[in-house]
Amino acid sequence: MLEVDQLACMRGDALLFRGLSFRLEGGALLHVAGRNGAGKTSLLRMLCGLMIPEAGEIRWRGTPIRAQREEYNGELLYLGHANAVKDEFSALENLRVACAVAGRAVSETQALAALEAIGLAHRIDLDAKHLSQGQRRRVALARLLLAQAIPLWILDEPFTALDAPAVALLARTLEAHLAGGGAVIYTTHQDVLIASTSLERIDIGEFAPC
Amino acid sequence: MLKILIAVVRRDLLLAWRRRADVFTTLAFFIIVASLFPLGVGPEPNLLRTMAPGVLWVSALLATLLSVTRLFAADYADGTLEQMLLSTEPLTLIVLGKVTAYWLVTGLPLVLLAPLLGVQFDLPQGAIGVLSLSLALGTPALSLLGGIGAALTLGLRGGGVLLALLILPLYVPILIFGAGAVGADAAGLGAGAHLLLLAACFLSALAVSPWATAAALRISME
């Protein structure tokens, strides 16, 4: 599904990595590893089309992603470092607005079910500014539960700020997505066991220029 | 297509309602600047009447310039803007929705308040009507063009000053036609030509700026 060919990344004057290539098929889990500042977030942002690579090409189903931006966006779900959660909105409003802006409006019942599944049932009407860091992360992650049909998930540090039950829940969600033929690319510094038939690991440090 | 536009407008109006203080700051600025002039230059009715359109227009322009910097700032800071760029809906429509909501909460109140402030300057009835009409046509153009500047200066330190430098050249014609409309009406020439030119400014801004703003956002987000 996703092909990455000889990718290079520059931040300021520094070349972070070069010659990075891989292929990702449906059902595959890709763990992007590397020390702080190695360019993990930059790589994920490039894969989303938010950043233009210094060199190389990214293809989705054979076509460069830059040539099919809106179609590609429809097959991609990205959760970045920032939660994209508005302080002024409640958990329910946040989830529904985020889905509507993404072009995938959901009904109130669907949104409520997702929030309940992620363990925010008793905090649905509370403004997000009163939620803890982990609860805000859960609001952002609730989008995953509504996006099982989207083939490619790109998750930047999805496990940060989550407690053990939430980490386990997220791992099960990812497993279900992989079993359904979806692909997941993620970064993490935590040891989380995700059962997958095809687990790959890329260490960005290996592609750093000497 | 219309659905996403409405969704974004509703979202931003609700956000503006929840942080009302920001909106009132802009309005208070407009009222204070426009009210200080009569106190500063003295109670000479003829002088005030001549100055009124210019003063009100400059106040409206500065109020826009001050508040437009915030158009994308909050969405940029909390990561929502990233998600907007990854939407399956066209970014130009999302941008248009945001600018529309912005105009409804900052531009429209200026248009509605202007007649009241016009009375302070002893403007005659007819001139007040022309002034409101010129602001109603001009402030949407100010909001649309301001969006380009806000997108280009996103995340920069000292972005406010840079934004002013970038956008002021585009604001000047709107200011001249807007304030000129009232002057032309008072001189008996009729405000028609000025108002039509203002409408032309608005329509060309509407045609160009959502695309320019969307392109600028993609560059700023890199």
Tab-separated table of N, CA, C and O in Angstrom, chain B residues 4 13-14 34 41-42 55 58 60 64 74 89 109 111 123 126 128 131 141-142 144 158 169 171 200 203 209 219:
chain	number	residue	atom	x	y	z
B	4	ILE	N	-19.225	21.264	5.149
B	4	ILE	CA	-17.978	21.531	5.879
B	4	ILE	C	-17.889	23.016	6.218
B	4	ILE	O	-17.468	23.405	7.305
B	13	LEU	N	-17.747	29.952	15.710
B	13	LEU	CA	-18.652	30.843	16.443
B	13	LEU	C	-18.793	30.368	17.884
B	13	LEU	O	-18.785	31.170	18.822
B	14	LEU	N	-18.899	29.050	18.056
B	14	LEU	CA	-19.026	28.499	19.403
B	14	LEU	C	-17.760	28.775	20.217
B	14	LEU	O	-17.823	29.164	21.389
B	34	ALA	N	-12.175	55.468	18.421
B	34	ALA	CA	-13.106	56.369	17.743
B	34	ALA	C	-13.665	57.423	18.698
B	34	ALA	O	-14.014	58.519	18.277
B	41	VAL	N	-9.491	66.440	19.539
B	41	VAL	CA	-9.386	67.554	18.586
B	41	VAL	C	-10.331	68.710	18.909
B	41	VAL	O	-10.282	69.743	18.262
B	42	GLY	N	-11.189	68.533	19.891
B	42	GLY	CA	-12.048	69.644	20.289
B	42	GLY	C	-13.400	69.621	19.617
B	42	GLY	O	-13.578	68.957	18.597
B	55	VAL	N	-11.596	58.711	10.483
B	55	VAL	CA	-11.298	58.202	11.828
B	55	VAL	C	-11.957	56.843	12.042
B	55	VAL	O	-11.320	55.887	12.510
B	58	VAL	N	-10.184	54.201	9.880
B	58	VAL	CA	-8.851	53.832	10.393
B	58	VAL	C	-9.004	52.980	11.653
B	58	VAL	O	-8.297	51.982	11.833
B	60	ALA	N	-11.482	50.978	12.428
B	60	ALA	CA	-11.935	49.639	12.029
B	60	ALA	C	-10.773	48.837	11.455
B	60	ALA	O	-10.604	47.647	11.749
B	64	THR	N	-9.103	45.419	13.043
B	64	THR	CA	-8.946	44.177	12.275
B	64	THR	C	-7.504	43.693	12.319
B	64	THR	O	-7.222	42.517	12.568
B	74	ALA	N	-4.531	29.891	17.690
B	74	ALA	CA	-4.937	28.875	18.664
B	74	ALA	C	-4.972	27.492	18.012
B	74	ALA	O	-4.501	26.510	18.596
B	89	GLU	N	-11.830	17.241	3.148
B	89	GLU	CA	-12.495	18.397	2.533
B	89	GLU	C	-11.436	19.403	2.093
B	89	GLU	O	-10.364	19.475	2.684
B	109	PRO	N	-19.894	43.375	14.129
B	109	PRO	CA	-20.151	44.319	15.217
B	109	PRO	C	-19.626	45.721	14.914
B	109	PRO	O	-20.256	46.718	15.300
B	111	VAL	N	-19.521	47.120	11.957
B	111	VAL	CA	-20.498	47.710	11.031
B	111	VAL	C	-21.713	48.202	11.818
B	111	VAL	O	-22.241	49.288	11.567
B	123	LEU	N	-22.362	63.342	12.374
B	123	LEU	CA	-22.555	63.010	10.956
B	123	LEU	C	-24.047	63.084	10.624
B	123	LEU	O	-24.874	62.627	11.404
B	126	GLY	N	-27.769	60.798	6.206
B	126	GLY	CA	-27.384	60.187	4.926
B	126	GLY	C	-25.963	59.670	4.969
B	126	GLY	O	-25.664	58.560	4.519
B	128	ILE	N	-24.285	58.721	7.535
B	128	ILE	CA	-24.183	57.539	8.394
B	128	ILE	C	-24.552	56.289	7.612
B	128	ILE	O	-23.890	55.248	7.713
B	131	LEU	N	-21.725	55.429	5.358
B	131	LEU	CA	-20.611	54.915	6.148
B	131	LEU	C	-20.832	53.436	6.497
B	131	LEU	O	-19.937	52.594	6.338
B	141	ALA	N	-13.640	42.347	3.141
B	141	ALA	CA	-12.401	42.338	2.361
B	141	ALA	C	-11.200	42.412	3.293
B	141	ALA	O	-10.195	41.717	3.103
B	142	LEU	N	-11.313	43.248	4.360
B	142	LEU	CA	-10.210	43.336	5.330
B	142	LEU	C	-9.957	41.984	5.986
B	142	LEU	O	-8.816	41.556	6.163
B	144	LEU	N	-10.721	38.941	4.818
B	144	LEU	CA	-10.194	37.970	3.850
B	144	LEU	C	-8.711	38.192	3.602
B	144	LEU	O	-7.912	37.245	3.625
B	158	GLY	N	7.314	38.124	16.631
B	158	GLY	CA	7.122	39.444	16.047
B	158	GLY	C	6.262	39.386	14.805
B	158	GLY	O	6.368	40.225	13.918
B	169	PRO	N	-0.319	47.416	2.568
B	169	PRO	CA	-0.454	47.874	1.177
B	169	PRO	C	-1.774	47.431	0.539
B	169	PRO	O	-2.335	48.146	-0.278
B	171	TYR	N	-4.524	46.931	2.275
B	171	TYR	CA	-5.622	47.601	2.990
B	171	TYR	C	-5.826	49.040	2.520
B	171	TYR	O	-6.928	49.577	2.630
B	200	ALA	N	-15.939	45.718	-5.612
B	200	ALA	CA	-14.980	45.020	-6.471
B	200	ALA	C	-13.808	44.489	-5.644
B	200	ALA	O	-13.347	43.358	-5.835
B	203	LEU	N	-15.031	41.423	-3.792
B	203	LEU	CA	-15.198	40.228	-4.623
B	203	LEU	C	-13.851	39.657	-5.071
B	203	LEU	O	-13.670	38.443	-5.103
B	209	SER	N	-8.286	35.204	-1.970
B	209	SER	CA	-7.605	35.004	-0.683
B	209	SER	C	-7.803	33.625	-0.047
B	209	SER	O	-6.876	33.140	0.589
B	219	ILE	N	2.563	26.131	3.630
B	219	ILE	CA	3.982	26.498	3.748
B	219	ILE	C	4.345	26.699	5.222
B	219	ILE	O	5.359	26.203	5.698
